[in-house]
Amino acid sequence: MFGLDPFSRPVAITEALLILSLAAFVGWLLGRLVLNGRISALQADIADKEAALDDCRRAKAAPSVNTQRAAAPVMTTPVVAAPVVEAPVVAVAAPVVEVPAMHVPSVEVPAMAAAAAVAAPVMEKITTVATPAPAPVPMGGSEDVVLNRIAARASEINFDRIGRATAAEADDLKDIVGVGPFLERKLHSLGIYTFRQVANFTKEDIAKVNEIIEFFPGRIQRDNWVDQSKSFYETKYGKKHDA
């Protein structure tokens, strides 16, 4: 049509270059459109942020304006005082009366009284220094206070059911899993010293002991103190002893 031979090498190269140029132009155009879209979106986002920032600044500035308005001086109506009429003062000369001078005899302070007056402040200082400071009152969370509080409720335990024991008969309750040194002292303050007593716990005893020693609810059952104590008791004393 245009006198070009499509099978000619120069024509083929020219066509290829034209196609590549067209593809590059289309790619550039698409990239430009995408970039413009992103720029527009970013500009809109920036505008929203600036608007939100302006709103925040206005909100912060509003209380200060209200405070300044509240602190504005109150205008008061001046009160005009009525004129004061001064009455004429009549000078009257008062008669001068001479009072005879009284002679006060001088009294000598005895030396003992003066010494006592000087020694009084010194004795007060000595007394203040010698007064002992009051003994510190133990805080409510100290160990002694906790143990005394537990011991005061020992009568709530049914020792007729679990048995009685003394400190001389005490087993090492720390062998029970879940019992530490402080918890063992709590049990001792309650009157529980032996594996035999713990092995005889019923559900009622477990609930009462758990409450009094201020232990985690359900921990005695989860650690299985009763079965552990029975095993330790049988190991130490033999099965012939009735737990």
CSV table of C-alpha atoms in Angstrom, one decimal:
chain,number,residue,atom,x,y,z
A,1,MET,CA,0.0,0.0,0.0
A,2,PHE,CA,2.8,2.4,1.0
A,3,GLY,CA,5.4,0.7,-1.1
A,4,LEU,CA,7.0,-1.0,2.0
A,5,ASP,CA,8.2,-4.6,1.9
A,6,PRO,CA,7.2,-6.2,5.2
A,7,PHE,CA,9.9,-8.9,4.7
A,8,SER,CA,12.6,-6.3,4.3
A,9,ARG,CA,15.0,-6.1,7.2
A,10,PRO,CA,15.1,-2.3,7.6
A,11,VAL,CA,11.3,-2.2,7.5
A,12,ALA,CA,11.0,-4.9,10.1
A,13,ILE,CA,13.4,-3.1,12.4
A,14,THR,CA,11.5,0.1,11.9
A,15,GLU,CA,8.2,-1.6,12.8
A,16,ALA,CA,9.7,-3.1,15.9
A,17,LEU,CA,11.0,0.2,17.0
A,18,LEU,CA,7.6,1.8,16.5
A,19,ILE,CA,5.9,-0.9,18.4
A,20,LEU,CA,8.4,-0.6,21.3
A,21,SER,CA,8.0,3.2,21.3
A,22,LEU,CA,4.2,2.8,21.4
A,23,ALA,CA,4.4,0.3,24.3
A,24,ALA,CA,6.8,2.6,26.2
A,25,PHE,CA,4.4,5.5,25.8
A,26,VAL,CA,1.4,3.5,26.9
A,27,GLY,CA,3.4,2.2,30.0
A,28,TRP,CA,4.5,5.7,30.9
A,29,LEU,CA,0.9,7.0,30.5
A,30,LEU,CA,-0.4,4.2,32.8
A,31,GLY,CA,2.3,4.8,35.3
A,32,ARG,CA,1.6,8.6,35.3
A,33,LEU,CA,-2.1,7.9,35.9
A,34,VAL,CA,-1.4,5.5,38.8
A,35,LEU,CA,1.2,8.0,40.3
A,36,ASN,CA,-1.3,10.9,40.1
A,37,GLY,CA,-3.9,8.8,41.8
A,38,ARG,CA,-1.6,8.0,44.7
A,39,ILE,CA,-0.5,11.6,45.0
A,40,SER,CA,-4.1,12.7,45.1
A,41,ALA,CA,-4.9,10.1,47.8
A,42,LEU,CA,-1.9,11.2,49.8
A,43,GLN,CA,-2.8,14.9,49.5
A,44,ALA,CA,-6.4,14.1,50.6
A,45,ASP,CA,-5.0,12.2,53.6
A,46,ILE,CA,-2.7,15.1,54.5
A,47,ALA,CA,-5.6,17.5,54.2
A,48,ASP,CA,-7.7,15.3,56.6
A,49,LYS,CA,-4.8,15.1,59.1
A,50,GLU,CA,-4.3,18.9,59.0
A,51,ALA,CA,-8.1,19.4,59.5
A,52,ALA,CA,-8.0,17.0,62.5
A,53,LEU,CA,-4.9,18.9,63.9
A,54,ASP,CA,-6.7,22.2,63.5
A,55,ASP,CA,-9.7,20.8,65.4
A,56,CYS,CA,-7.5,19.5,68.1
A,57,ARG,CA,-5.7,22.9,68.5
A,58,ARG,CA,-9.0,24.7,68.6
A,59,ALA,CA,-10.3,22.3,71.2
A,60,LYS,CA,-7.2,22.9,73.4
A,61,ALA,CA,-7.5,26.6,73.0
A,62,ALA,CA,-11.2,26.7,73.9
A,63,PRO,CA,-10.6,26.0,77.7
A,64,SER,CA,-8.0,28.7,78.0
A,65,VAL,CA,-10.4,31.2,76.4
A,66,ASN,CA,-13.1,30.2,78.7
A,67,THR,CA,-10.8,30.5,81.7
A,68,GLN,CA,-9.7,34.0,80.6
A,69,ARG,CA,-13.4,34.9,80.2
A,70,ALA,CA,-14.1,33.6,83.6
A,71,ALA,CA,-11.2,35.5,85.1
A,72,ALA,CA,-12.3,38.8,83.6
A,73,PRO,CA,-12.5,41.5,86.3
A,74,VAL,CA,-15.9,42.1,87.7
A,75,MET,CA,-16.9,45.8,87.3
A,76,THR,CA,-18.4,47.1,90.4
A,77,THR,CA,-20.4,50.3,90.8
A,78,PRO,CA,-18.4,52.7,92.9
A,79,VAL,CA,-20.0,53.6,96.2
A,80,VAL,CA,-20.0,57.3,96.9
A,81,ALA,CA,-19.5,57.9,100.6
A,82,ALA,CA,-21.6,60.5,102.2
A,83,PRO,CA,-19.6,63.5,103.4
A,84,VAL,CA,-18.7,63.5,107.0
A,85,VAL,CA,-19.5,66.6,108.9
A,86,GLU,CA,-16.9,67.2,111.6
A,87,ALA,CA,-18.2,68.7,114.8
A,88,PRO,CA,-16.0,71.5,116.2
A,89,VAL,CA,-13.8,70.3,119.0
A,90,VAL,CA,-13.8,72.3,122.1
A,91,ALA,CA,-10.5,72.2,123.9
A,92,VAL,CA,-10.9,71.8,127.6
A,93,ALA,CA,-7.9,71.9,129.8
A,94,ALA,CA,-8.0,69.1,132.3
A,95,PRO,CA,-6.6,69.8,135.8
A,96,VAL,CA,-3.3,68.3,136.5
A,97,VAL,CA,-3.3,66.1,139.5
A,98,GLU,CA,0.1,65.2,141.0
A,99,VAL,CA,0.3,61.6,142.3
A,100,PRO,CA,2.8,61.1,145.1
A,101,ALA,CA,5.6,58.7,144.1
A,102,MET,CA,5.3,55.4,145.8
A,103,HIS,CA,8.5,53.9,147.2
A,104,VAL,CA,8.7,50.2,146.4
A,105,PRO,CA,11.1,48.4,148.7
A,106,SER,CA,13.7,46.3,146.9
A,107,VAL,CA,13.4,42.6,147.5
A,108,GLU,CA,16.4,40.4,147.2
A,109,VAL,CA,15.8,36.9,145.6
A,110,PRO,CA,17.4,34.2,147.6
A,111,ALA,CA,20.3,32.4,145.9
A,112,MET,CA,18.5,29.0,146.2
A,113,ALA,CA,15.5,30.3,144.2
A,114,ALA,CA,17.7,31.6,141.4
A,115,ALA,CA,19.6,28.3,141.2
A,116,ALA,CA,16.3,26.4,141.0
A,117,ALA,CA,15.1,28.7,138.2
A,118,VAL,CA,18.3,28.1,136.2
A,119,ALA,CA,18.2,24.3,136.8
A,120,ALA,CA,14.6,23.8,135.7
A,121,PRO,CA,15.2,24.1,131.9
A,122,VAL,CA,18.2,21.8,132.2
A,123,MET,CA,16.1,19.1,134.1
A,124,GLU,CA,13.4,19.4,131.4
A,125,LYS,CA,16.0,18.7,128.7
A,126,ILE,CA,17.4,15.7,130.6
A,127,THR,CA,13.9,14.3,131.1
A,128,THR,CA,13.2,14.7,127.4
A,129,VAL,CA,16.4,12.9,126.4
A,130,ALA,CA,15.9,10.1,128.9
A,131,THR,CA,12.3,9.4,127.9
A,132,PRO,CA,12.4,6.1,125.9
A,133,ALA,CA,10.8,6.1,122.4
A,134,PRO,CA,7.6,4.1,122.2
A,135,ALA,CA,8.0,0.5,121.0
A,136,PRO,CA,7.2,0.1,117.3
A,137,VAL,CA,3.8,-1.3,116.6
A,138,PRO,CA,4.0,-4.3,114.3
A,139,MET,CA,2.3,-3.8,111.0
A,140,GLY,CA,-0.8,-5.8,110.1
A,141,GLY,CA,1.0,-7.8,107.5
A,142,SER,CA,4.0,-9.0,109.7
A,143,GLU,CA,4.5,-12.7,110.3
A,144,ASP,CA,3.9,-12.4,114.1
A,145,VAL,CA,0.6,-10.6,113.6
A,146,VAL,CA,-0.6,-13.3,111.1
A,147,LEU,CA,0.4,-16.2,113.3
A,148,ASN,CA,-1.3,-14.6,116.3
A,149,ARG,CA,-4.4,-14.0,114.3
A,150,ILE,CA,-4.4,-17.7,113.2
A,151,ALA,CA,-3.8,-18.9,116.8
A,152,ALA,CA,-6.7,-16.9,118.1
A,153,ARG,CA,-9.0,-19.1,115.9
A,154,ALA,CA,-7.6,-22.5,116.9
A,155,SER,CA,-10.7,-23.3,118.9
A,156,GLU,CA,-12.7,-23.5,115.6
A,157,ILE,CA,-10.8,-26.7,114.6
A,158,ASN,CA,-12.4,-30.0,115.6
A,159,PHE,CA,-9.4,-31.6,117.3
A,160,ASP,CA,-11.6,-34.4,118.6
A,161,ARG,CA,-11.8,-35.6,115.0
A,162,ILE,CA,-8.3,-34.9,113.7
A,163,GLY,CA,-6.5,-35.6,116.9
A,164,ARG,CA,-4.3,-33.5,119.2
A,165,ALA,CA,-0.6,-33.1,119.2
A,166,THR,CA,2.2,-31.0,120.8
A,167,ALA,CA,5.2,-29.3,119.4
A,168,ALA,CA,7.4,-32.1,120.8
A,169,GLU,CA,5.5,-34.6,118.5
A,170,ALA,CA,5.8,-32.4,115.4
A,171,ASP,CA,6.5,-34.0,112.0
A,172,ASP,CA,8.3,-32.2,109.2
A,173,LEU,CA,5.1,-30.9,107.5
A,174,LYS,CA,7.3,-29.3,104.8
A,175,ASP,CA,7.6,-32.8,103.3
A,176,ILE,CA,4.1,-32.3,102.0
A,177,VAL,CA,4.1,-30.9,98.5
A,178,GLY,CA,2.7,-27.3,98.7
A,179,VAL,CA,3.8,-26.7,102.3
A,180,GLY,CA,6.6,-24.2,102.8
A,181,PRO,CA,8.3,-23.0,106.0
A,182,PHE,CA,5.8,-20.1,106.6
A,183,LEU,CA,2.8,-22.3,105.9
A,184,GLU,CA,4.2,-24.9,108.4
A,185,ARG,CA,4.4,-22.2,111.0
A,186,LYS,CA,0.8,-21.3,110.3
A,187,LEU,CA,-0.3,-24.9,110.9
A,188,HIS,CA,1.8,-25.0,114.1
A,189,SER,CA,0.2,-21.9,115.4
A,190,LEU,CA,-3.2,-23.5,114.7
A,191,GLY,CA,-2.2,-26.6,116.7
A,192,ILE,CA,-1.5,-28.9,113.8
A,193,TYR,CA,1.9,-30.6,114.1
A,194,THR,CA,1.7,-34.2,112.7
A,195,PHE,CA,1.0,-36.1,109.5
A,196,ARG,CA,-1.7,-38.0,111.5
A,197,GLN,CA,-3.7,-34.9,112.1
A,198,VAL,CA,-3.5,-33.8,108.4
A,199,ALA,CA,-4.4,-37.4,107.3
A,200,ASN,CA,-7.6,-37.2,109.4
A,201,PHE,CA,-8.8,-34.1,107.6
A,202,THR,CA,-12.4,-34.2,106.3
A,203,LYS,CA,-13.8,-31.9,103.7
A,204,GLU,CA,-15.1,-29.7,106.5
A,205,ASP,CA,-11.7,-29.6,108.2
A,206,ILE,CA,-10.0,-28.8,104.9
A,207,ALA,CA,-12.4,-25.8,104.3
A,208,LYS,CA,-12.0,-24.5,107.8
A,209,VAL,CA,-8.2,-24.8,107.8
A,210,ASN,CA,-7.9,-23.3,104.3
A,211,GLU,CA,-10.0,-20.3,105.6
A,212,ILE,CA,-8.1,-19.8,108.8
A,213,ILE,CA,-4.5,-20.0,107.4
A,214,GLU,CA,-5.6,-17.7,104.6
A,215,PHE,CA,-4.5,-20.2,101.9
A,216,PHE,CA,-5.4,-20.3,98.2
A,217,PRO,CA,-9.0,-21.8,97.9
A,218,GLY,CA,-8.9,-25.4,96.8
A,219,ARG,CA,-5.1,-25.7,97.0
A,220,ILE,CA,-5.2,-28.3,99.8
A,221,GLN,CA,-7.3,-30.6,97.7
A,222,ARG,CA,-5.3,-30.0,94.5
A,223,ASP,CA,-2.0,-30.8,96.3
A,224,ASN,CA,-3.7,-33.8,98.0
A,225,TRP,CA,-2.4,-33.1,101.5
A,226,VAL,CA,-4.5,-35.9,103.0
A,227,ASP,CA,-3.2,-38.8,100.9
A,228,GLN,CA,0.4,-37.4,101.1
A,229,SER,CA,0.1,-37.3,104.9
A,230,LYS,CA,-1.2,-40.8,105.1
A,231,SER,CA,1.7,-42.0,103.0
A,232,PHE,CA,4.3,-40.1,105.1
A,233,TYR,CA,2.6,-41.4,108.3
A,234,GLU,CA,2.7,-45.0,107.2
A,235,THR,CA,6.3,-44.7,106.0
A,236,LYS,CA,7.4,-43.1,109.3
A,237,TYR,CA,5.3,-45.1,111.8
A,238,GLY,CA,4.2,-48.1,109.9
A,239,LYS,CA,0.7,-49.3,109.0
A,240,LYS,CA,0.1,-50.8,112.5
A,241,HIS,CA,-0.6,-47.3,113.8
A,242,ASP,CA,-4.1,-46.1,113.1
A,243,ALA,CA,-4.1,-42.8,111.3
